[in-house]
XYZ file of C-alpha atoms in Angstrom:
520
model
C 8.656 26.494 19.195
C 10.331 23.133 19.872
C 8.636 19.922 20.624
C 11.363 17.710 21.008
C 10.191 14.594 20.500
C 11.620 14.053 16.763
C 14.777 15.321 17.633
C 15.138 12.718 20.320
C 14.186 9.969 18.279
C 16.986 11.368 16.055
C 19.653 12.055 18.304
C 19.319 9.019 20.141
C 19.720 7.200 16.918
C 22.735 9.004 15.477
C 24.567 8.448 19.276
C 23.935 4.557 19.056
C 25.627 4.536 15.968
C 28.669 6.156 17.452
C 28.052 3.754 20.697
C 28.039 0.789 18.452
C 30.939 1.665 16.507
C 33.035 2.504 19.664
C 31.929 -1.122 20.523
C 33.570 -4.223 19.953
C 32.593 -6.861 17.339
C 31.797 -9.318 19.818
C 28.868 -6.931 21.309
C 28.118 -4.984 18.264
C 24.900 -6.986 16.958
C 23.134 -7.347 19.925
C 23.681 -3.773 21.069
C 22.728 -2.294 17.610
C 19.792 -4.203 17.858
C 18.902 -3.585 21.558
C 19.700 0.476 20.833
C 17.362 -0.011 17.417
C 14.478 -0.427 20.073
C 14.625 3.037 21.334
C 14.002 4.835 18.099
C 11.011 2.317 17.193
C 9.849 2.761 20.040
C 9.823 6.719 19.883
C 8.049 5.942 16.253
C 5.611 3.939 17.995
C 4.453 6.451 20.733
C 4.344 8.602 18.096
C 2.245 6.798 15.997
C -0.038 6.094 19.177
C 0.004 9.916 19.798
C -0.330 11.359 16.410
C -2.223 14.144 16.148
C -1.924 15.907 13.149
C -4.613 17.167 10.601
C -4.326 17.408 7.004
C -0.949 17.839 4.993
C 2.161 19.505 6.059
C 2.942 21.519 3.302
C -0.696 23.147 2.865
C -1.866 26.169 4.256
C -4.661 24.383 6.694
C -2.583 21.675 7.902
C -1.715 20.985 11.446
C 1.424 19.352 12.348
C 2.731 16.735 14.975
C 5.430 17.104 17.434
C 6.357 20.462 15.633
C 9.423 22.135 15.881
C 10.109 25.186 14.413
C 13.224 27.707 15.721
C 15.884 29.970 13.682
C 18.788 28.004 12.726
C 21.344 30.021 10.551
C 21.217 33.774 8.660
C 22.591 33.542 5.704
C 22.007 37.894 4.939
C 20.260 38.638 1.957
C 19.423 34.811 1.621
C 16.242 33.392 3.271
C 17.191 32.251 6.423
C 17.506 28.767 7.409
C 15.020 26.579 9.758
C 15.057 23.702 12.188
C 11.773 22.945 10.901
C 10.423 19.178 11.621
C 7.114 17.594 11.924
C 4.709 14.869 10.776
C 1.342 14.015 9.284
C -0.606 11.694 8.234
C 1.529 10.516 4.929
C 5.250 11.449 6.859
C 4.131 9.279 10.112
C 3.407 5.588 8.412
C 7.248 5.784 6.563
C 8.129 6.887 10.312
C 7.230 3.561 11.882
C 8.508 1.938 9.041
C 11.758 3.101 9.320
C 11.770 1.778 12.473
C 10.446 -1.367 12.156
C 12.400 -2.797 8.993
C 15.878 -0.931 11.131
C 15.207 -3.054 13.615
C 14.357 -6.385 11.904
C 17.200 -6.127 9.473
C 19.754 -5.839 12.199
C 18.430 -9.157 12.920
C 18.892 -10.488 10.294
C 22.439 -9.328 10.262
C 23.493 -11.674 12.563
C 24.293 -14.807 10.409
C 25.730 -13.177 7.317
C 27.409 -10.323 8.858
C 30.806 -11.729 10.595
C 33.972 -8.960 9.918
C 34.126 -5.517 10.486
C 30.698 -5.958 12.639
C 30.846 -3.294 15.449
C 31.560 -0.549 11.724
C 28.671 -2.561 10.194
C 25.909 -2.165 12.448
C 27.046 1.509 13.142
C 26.539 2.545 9.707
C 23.204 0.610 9.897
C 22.242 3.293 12.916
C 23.445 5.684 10.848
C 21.397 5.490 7.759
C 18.138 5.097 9.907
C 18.980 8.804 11.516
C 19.458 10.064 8.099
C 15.666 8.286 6.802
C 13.918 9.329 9.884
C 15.365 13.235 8.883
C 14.165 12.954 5.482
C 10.713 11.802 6.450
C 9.946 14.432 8.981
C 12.324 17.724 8.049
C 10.113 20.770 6.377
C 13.017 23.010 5.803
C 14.669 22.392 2.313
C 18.592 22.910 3.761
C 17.852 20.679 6.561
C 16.148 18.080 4.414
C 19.031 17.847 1.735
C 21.221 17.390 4.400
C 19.259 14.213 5.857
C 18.838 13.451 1.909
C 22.371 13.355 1.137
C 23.608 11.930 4.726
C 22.075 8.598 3.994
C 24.047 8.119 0.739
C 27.268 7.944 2.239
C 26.364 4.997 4.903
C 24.666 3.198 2.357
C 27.722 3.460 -0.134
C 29.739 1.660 2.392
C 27.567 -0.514 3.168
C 27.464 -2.422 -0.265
C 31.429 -0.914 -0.776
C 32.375 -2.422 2.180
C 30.466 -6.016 2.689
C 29.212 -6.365 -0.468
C 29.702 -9.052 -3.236
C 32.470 -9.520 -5.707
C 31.731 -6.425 -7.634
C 30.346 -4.455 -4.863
C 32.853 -1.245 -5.426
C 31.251 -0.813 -9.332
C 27.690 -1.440 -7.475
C 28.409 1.234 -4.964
C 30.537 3.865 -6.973
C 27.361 3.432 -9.682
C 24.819 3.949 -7.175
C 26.650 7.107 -5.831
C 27.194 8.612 -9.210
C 24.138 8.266 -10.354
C 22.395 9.466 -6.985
C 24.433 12.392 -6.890
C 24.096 13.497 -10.169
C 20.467 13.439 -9.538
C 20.523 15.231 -6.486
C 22.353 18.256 -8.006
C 19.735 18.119 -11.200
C 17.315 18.724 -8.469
C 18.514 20.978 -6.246
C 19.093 23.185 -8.869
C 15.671 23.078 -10.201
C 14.118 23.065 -6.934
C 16.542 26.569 -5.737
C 15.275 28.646 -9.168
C 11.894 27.622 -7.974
C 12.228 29.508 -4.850
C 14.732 32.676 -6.091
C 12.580 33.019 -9.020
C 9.184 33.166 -7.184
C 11.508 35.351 -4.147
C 9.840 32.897 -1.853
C 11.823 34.713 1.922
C 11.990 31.251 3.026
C 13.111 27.907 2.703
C 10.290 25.889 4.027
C 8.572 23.782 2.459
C 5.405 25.502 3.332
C 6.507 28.270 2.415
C 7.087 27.740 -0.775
C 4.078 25.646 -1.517
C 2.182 28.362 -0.423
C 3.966 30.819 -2.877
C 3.893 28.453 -6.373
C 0.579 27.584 -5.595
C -0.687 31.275 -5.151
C 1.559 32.486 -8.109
C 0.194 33.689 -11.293
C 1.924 31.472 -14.085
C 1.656 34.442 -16.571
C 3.546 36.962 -14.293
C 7.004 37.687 -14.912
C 10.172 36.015 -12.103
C 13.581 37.500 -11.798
C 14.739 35.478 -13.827
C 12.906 36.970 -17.170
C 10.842 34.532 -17.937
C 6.842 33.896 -16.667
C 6.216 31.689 -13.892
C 4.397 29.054 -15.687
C 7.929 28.051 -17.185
C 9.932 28.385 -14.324
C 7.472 26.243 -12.850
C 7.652 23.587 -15.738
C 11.464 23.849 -15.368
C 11.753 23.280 -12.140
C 8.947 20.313 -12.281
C 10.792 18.687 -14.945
C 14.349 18.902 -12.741
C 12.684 17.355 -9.637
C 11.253 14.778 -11.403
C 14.422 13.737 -12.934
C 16.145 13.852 -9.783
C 13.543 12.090 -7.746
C 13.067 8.971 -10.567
C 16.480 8.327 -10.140
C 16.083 7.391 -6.594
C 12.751 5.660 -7.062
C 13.849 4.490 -9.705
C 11.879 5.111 -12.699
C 12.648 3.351 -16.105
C 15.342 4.092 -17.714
C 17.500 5.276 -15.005
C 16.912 2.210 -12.734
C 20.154 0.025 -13.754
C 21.987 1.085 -10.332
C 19.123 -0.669 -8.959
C 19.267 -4.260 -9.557
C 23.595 -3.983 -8.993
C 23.168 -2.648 -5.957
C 20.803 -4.991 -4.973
C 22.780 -8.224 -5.785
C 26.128 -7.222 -4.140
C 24.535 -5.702 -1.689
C 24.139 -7.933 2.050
C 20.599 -8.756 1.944
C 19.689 -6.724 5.547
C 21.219 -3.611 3.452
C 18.796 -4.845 0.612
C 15.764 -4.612 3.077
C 16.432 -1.559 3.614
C 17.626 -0.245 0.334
C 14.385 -1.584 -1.241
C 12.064 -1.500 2.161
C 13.063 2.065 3.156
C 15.413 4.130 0.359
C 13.210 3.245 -2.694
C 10.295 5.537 -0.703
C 12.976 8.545 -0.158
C 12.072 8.817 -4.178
C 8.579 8.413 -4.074
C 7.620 10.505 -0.468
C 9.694 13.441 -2.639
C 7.876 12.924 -5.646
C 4.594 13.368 -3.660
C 5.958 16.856 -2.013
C 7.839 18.387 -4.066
C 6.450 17.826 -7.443
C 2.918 16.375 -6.892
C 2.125 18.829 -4.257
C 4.167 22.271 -4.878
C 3.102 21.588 -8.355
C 0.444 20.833 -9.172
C -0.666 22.357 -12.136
C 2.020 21.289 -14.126
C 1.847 17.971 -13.117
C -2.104 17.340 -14.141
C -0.596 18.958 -17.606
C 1.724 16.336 -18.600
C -0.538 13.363 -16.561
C -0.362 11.366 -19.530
C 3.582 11.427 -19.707
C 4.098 10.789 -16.599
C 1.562 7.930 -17.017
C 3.656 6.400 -19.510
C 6.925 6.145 -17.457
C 4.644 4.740 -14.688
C 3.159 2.225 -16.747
C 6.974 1.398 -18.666
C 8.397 0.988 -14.896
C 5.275 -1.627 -13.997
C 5.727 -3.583 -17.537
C 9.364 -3.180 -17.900
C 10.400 -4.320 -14.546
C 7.690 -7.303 -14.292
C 9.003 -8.292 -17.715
C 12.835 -8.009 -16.649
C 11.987 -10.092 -13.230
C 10.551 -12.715 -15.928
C 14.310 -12.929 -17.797
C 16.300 -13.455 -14.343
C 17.358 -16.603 -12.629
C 19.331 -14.660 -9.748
C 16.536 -14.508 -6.687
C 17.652 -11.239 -5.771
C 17.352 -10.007 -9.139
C 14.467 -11.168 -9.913
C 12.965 -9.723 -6.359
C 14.988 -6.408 -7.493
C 13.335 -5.685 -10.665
C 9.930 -6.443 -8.849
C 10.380 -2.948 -7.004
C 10.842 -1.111 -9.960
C 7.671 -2.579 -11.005
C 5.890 -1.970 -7.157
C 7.704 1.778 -7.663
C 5.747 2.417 -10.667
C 2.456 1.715 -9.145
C 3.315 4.601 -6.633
C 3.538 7.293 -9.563
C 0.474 5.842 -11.221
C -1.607 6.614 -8.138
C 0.052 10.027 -7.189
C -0.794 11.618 -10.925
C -4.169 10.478 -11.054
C -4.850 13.421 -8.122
C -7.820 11.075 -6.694
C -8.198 10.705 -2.811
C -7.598 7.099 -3.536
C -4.888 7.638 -5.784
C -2.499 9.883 -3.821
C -3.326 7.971 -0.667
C -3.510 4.896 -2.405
C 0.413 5.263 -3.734
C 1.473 6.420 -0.195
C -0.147 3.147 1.166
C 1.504 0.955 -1.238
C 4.686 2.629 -0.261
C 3.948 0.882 3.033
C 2.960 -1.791 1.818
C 6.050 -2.477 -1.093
C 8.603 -1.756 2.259
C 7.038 -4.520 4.194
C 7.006 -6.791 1.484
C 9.914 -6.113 0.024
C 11.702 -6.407 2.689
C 10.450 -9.794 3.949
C 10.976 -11.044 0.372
C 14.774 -10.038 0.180
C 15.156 -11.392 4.031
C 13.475 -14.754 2.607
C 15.870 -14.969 -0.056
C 18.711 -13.962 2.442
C 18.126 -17.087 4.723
C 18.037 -19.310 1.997
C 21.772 -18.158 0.885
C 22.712 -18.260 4.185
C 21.968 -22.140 4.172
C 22.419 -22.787 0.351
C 25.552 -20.432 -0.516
C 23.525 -20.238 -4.052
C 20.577 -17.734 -5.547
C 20.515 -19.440 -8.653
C 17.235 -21.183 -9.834
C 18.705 -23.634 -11.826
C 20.968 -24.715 -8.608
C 18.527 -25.662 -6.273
C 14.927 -27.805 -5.946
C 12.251 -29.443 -3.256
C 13.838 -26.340 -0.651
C 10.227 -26.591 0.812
C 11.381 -30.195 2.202
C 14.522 -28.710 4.125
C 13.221 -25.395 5.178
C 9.229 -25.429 5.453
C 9.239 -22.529 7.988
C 11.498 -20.442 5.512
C 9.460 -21.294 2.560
C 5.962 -21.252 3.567
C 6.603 -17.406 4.683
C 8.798 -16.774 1.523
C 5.383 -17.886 -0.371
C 3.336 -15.889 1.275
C 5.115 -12.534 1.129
C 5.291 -13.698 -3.188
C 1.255 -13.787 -2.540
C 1.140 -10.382 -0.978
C 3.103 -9.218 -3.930
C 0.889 -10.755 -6.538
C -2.054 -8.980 -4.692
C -3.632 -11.514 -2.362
C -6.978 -10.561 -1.074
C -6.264 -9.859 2.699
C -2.732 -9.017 2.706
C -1.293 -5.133 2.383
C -0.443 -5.450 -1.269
C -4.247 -6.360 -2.318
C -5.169 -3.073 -0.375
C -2.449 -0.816 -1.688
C -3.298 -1.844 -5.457
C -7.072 -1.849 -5.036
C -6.574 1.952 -3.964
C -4.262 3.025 -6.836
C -6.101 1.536 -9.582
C -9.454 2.518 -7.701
C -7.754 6.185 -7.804
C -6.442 5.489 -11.381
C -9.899 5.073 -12.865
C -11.439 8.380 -11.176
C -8.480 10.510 -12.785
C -9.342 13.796 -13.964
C -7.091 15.027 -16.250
C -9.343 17.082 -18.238
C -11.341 17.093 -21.779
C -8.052 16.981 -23.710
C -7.068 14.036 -22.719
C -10.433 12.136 -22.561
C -10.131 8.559 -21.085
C -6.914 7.307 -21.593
C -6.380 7.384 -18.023
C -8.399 3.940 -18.126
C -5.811 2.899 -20.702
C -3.381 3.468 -18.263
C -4.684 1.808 -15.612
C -5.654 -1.580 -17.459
C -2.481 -1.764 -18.647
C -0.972 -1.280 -14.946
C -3.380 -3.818 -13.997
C -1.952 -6.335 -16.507
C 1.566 -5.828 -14.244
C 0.002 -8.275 -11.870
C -0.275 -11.005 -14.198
C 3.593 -10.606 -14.976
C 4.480 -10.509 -11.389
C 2.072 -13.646 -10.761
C 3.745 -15.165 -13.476
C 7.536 -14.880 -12.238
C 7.155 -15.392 -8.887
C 4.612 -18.728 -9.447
C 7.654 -20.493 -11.785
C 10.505 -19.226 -9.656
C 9.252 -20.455 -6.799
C 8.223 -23.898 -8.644
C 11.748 -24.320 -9.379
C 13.563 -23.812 -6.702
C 10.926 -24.532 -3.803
C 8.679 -27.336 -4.763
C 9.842 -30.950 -6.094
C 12.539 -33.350 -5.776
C 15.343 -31.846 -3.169
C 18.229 -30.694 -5.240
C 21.587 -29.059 -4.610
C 24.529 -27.873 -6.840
C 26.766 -27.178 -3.513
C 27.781 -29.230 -0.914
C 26.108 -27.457 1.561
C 23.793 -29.212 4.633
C 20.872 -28.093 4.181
C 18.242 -27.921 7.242
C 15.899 -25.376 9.340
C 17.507 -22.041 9.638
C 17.757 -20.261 13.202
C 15.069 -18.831 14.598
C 16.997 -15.587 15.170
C 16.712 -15.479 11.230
C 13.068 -16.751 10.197
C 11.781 -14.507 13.644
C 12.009 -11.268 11.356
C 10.057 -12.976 8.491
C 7.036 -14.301 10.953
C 6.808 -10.119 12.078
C 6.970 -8.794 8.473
C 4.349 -11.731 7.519
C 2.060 -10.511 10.739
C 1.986 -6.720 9.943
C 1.431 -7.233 5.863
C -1.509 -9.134 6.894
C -2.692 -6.788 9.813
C -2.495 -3.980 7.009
C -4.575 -6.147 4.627
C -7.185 -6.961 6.634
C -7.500 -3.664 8.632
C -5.564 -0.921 6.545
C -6.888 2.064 8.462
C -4.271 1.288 11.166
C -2.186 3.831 8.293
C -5.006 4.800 6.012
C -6.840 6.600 7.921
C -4.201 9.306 8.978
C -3.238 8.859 5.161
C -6.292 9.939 3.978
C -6.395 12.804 5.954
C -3.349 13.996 4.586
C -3.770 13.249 1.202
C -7.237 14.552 0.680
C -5.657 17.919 0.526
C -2.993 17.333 -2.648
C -5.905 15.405 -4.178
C -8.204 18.656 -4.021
C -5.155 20.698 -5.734
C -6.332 19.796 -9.178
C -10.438 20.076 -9.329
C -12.496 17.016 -9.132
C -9.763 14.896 -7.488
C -11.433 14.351 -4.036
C -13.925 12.406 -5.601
């Protein structure tokens, strides 16, 4: 059974990045960007199209633009699948793929001037690797997509990158890595110790979640630990890529040497590669063992949303202050995913959305202010707002979508987790202290208000200063365009977020319903 449709918008992609990189410089940014259309474009129709009911990975669901064929025997192995297709919480990180692809080639066009035609191929590149991530169902062919997008990413920040951007990209790839093979390990004795015949993710949902934890696997233990095992292994894995406190320091590095349209999509797009495998692979395959260690996982939530917000606080670097805030936004995400409400699971896949659009306007923002200034620093610069006012007035409203602004996508996104949050049910033994949890998240937004309200007072508001020698005016419109879209869709999501939520919903009733009581 092949549909076709995802595998064009894949293919397509992967042969403009060859196209581009055959190109010359000269060409390079305005064919990337013209060949970036076609894929958003295919996410849009499929967006307009979609179709799908339920989740993916659960017996009842019903898939869009499924494909499903034989790919390769591997003998007494289970066989491996071409297995794609999307629902309601793949499709949304679809689009947005697309979208922030697009607008950060864009934005490529001022700071990006050597090496361009290698530049925006890689660019191409990565986006055929997220759009496989977010829409394979067969384990191989997923950790292929998973691990494809490291490598254009690590020359992406190796290559154009800041002064120290070879330790930024060597740590990012060791400690990615490292956490891949933690979970791919844990996820492989899930399936040979259950003797789950195939790879698919459905597959082996179906088998955990029918398994009896006290029976014995091949390995010699019951299937209650193997599951713990392997939950524990994911997780680890996954919160590296989110990241989760403490193994978020490749984060913020990577961030500041990285060029700020690989920092859109590093935080817009990447960060939710952690979070959208959190949700299937732990939160959904297991979900027992998740409910039994809610509070714990709680806590690393909540340390993520205090710890980042506070570490924000301490910078003066824009980027690193902007950095830290998506450890913080990440932390939300896990927050509403354990609580195993409807409104928490779809509430933490909305604000996955959300955080990308955001984000990724917020980095851009920063980006065309070094592009004019040559300086990040807070203490080099004052009374911007004078010299830029386009630039700044949409730099301070993306900072009021992320302090929560009623009408904007991250009011919407946090209203649903901690709405979620407070219906928890994590049973008798733990009483309340899932209200505990979610005051204290709620106190994040104070932090965040707090950072972003005296960084911005610094550097945007009061008598026009400059450490460089730098004219300052207007920048192009080629580079405050991308802003004015990112602006228009967080507020279209904030004032009508069933344009996602809807299909969202749909699918994450299902994982919410694992654990009894959480449809409420």
């Amino acid at each position: 059974m092949i549909n076709g449709t995802i595998e064009a918008l894949i293919a397509v992609t992967l042969v403009g990045s060859f196209v581009v990189m055959a190109s010359s410089d000269r060409v390079a940014p305005k064919l990337a960007t013209v060949w970036s259309l076609l894929p958003l474009a295919g996410s849009l129709y499929m967006w307009a199209n979609f179709d799908g009911e339920k989740n993916a990975l659960l017996s009842d669901g019903v898939l869009a633009f499924e494909s499903q064929v034989n790919w390769l025997s591997l003998g007494p192995l289970p066989d491996i699948q071409w297995y794609v297709g999307v629902d309601g919480i793949s499709m949304p990180l679809v689009v947005l793929t697309g979208v922030l692809t697009t607008l950060a080639l864009v934005s490529s066009w001022t700071p990006i001037d050597e090496r361009q035609s290698q530049f925006y191929g890689l660019v191409l590149f990565l986006e055929a690797g997220l759009l496989g991530v977010f829409t394979a169902l067969d384990f191989f062919v997923w950790f292929v997509f998973w691990e494809a997008v490291l490598l254009p990413m690590y020359f992406l920040i190796g290559v154009w990158g800041g002064p120290r951007r070879k330790y930024a990209a060597i740590k990012m790839f060791v400690y990615t890595n490292v956490a891949s093979l933690v979970m791919f390990i844990g996820f492989a004795a899930l399936v040979f110790g259950l003797g789950v015949d195939s790879f698919g993710l459905p597959a082996v949902t179906e088998a955990s979640l029918g398994a009896n934890p006290a029976a014995d696997t091949s390995f010699g233990f019951s299937v209650g630990a193997l599951k713990a095992a392997a939950f524990f292994a994911m997780f680890a894995g996954f919160a590296v890529k989110v990241p989760v406190v403490p193994v978020h320091t490749w984060l913020p590095d990577a961030h500041v040497e990285a060029p700020t349209p690989v920092s859109v999509l590093l935080a817009g797009v990447l960060l939710k590669m952690g979070t959208y495998a959190l949700l299937r692979f732990n939160f959904t395959m297991l979900p027992e063992v998740a409910n039994a260690n809610a509070p714990i996982i709680a806590a690393f939530a909540v340390i993520s949303i205090i710890y980042g917000a506070m570490l924000a606080l301490a910078q003066s670097d824009l980027k690193r202050i902007v950095a830290y805030s998506s450890v913080s936004s990440m932390g939300y995400v896990i927050l509403g995913l354990v609580a195993y409400t409807l409104y928490g699971v779809g509430g933490a896949t909305f604000q996955m959305i959300s955080h990308g659009l955001i984000s990724g306007l917020m980095f851009m923002a920063v980006g065309v202010i070094y592009n004019t200034t040559h300086t990040r620093m807070v203490t080099d610069m004052s009374g911007m707002a004078d010299k830029m006012p386009y630039t700044v007035a949409i730099f301070i409203a993306g900072a009021f979508g992320y302090m929560g602004l009623p009408l904007m996508s991250g009011f919407a996104a946090e209203f649903y987790v901690f709405l979620g949050s407070m219906q928890a049910k994590w049973g008798a033994n733990f009483g309340d202290i899932h209200v505990l949890f979610t005051a204290v998240g709620m106190f994040g937004i104070v932090v965040v208000a707090g950072y972003l309200l005296f960084a911005m007072q610094r550097t945007l508001f009061g008598e026009f200063r400059l450490d460089t020698d730098y004219e300052v005016g207007e920048a192009p419109l080629h580079d405050v365009a991308p802003l004015a879209v990112l602006l228009v869709m967080i507020i279209a999501l904030g004032t009508a977020p069933d344009i996602f939520f809807e299909m969202i919903r749909d699918a994450s009733g299902p994982v919410a319903d694992l654990i009894s009581g959480g449809g409420a």
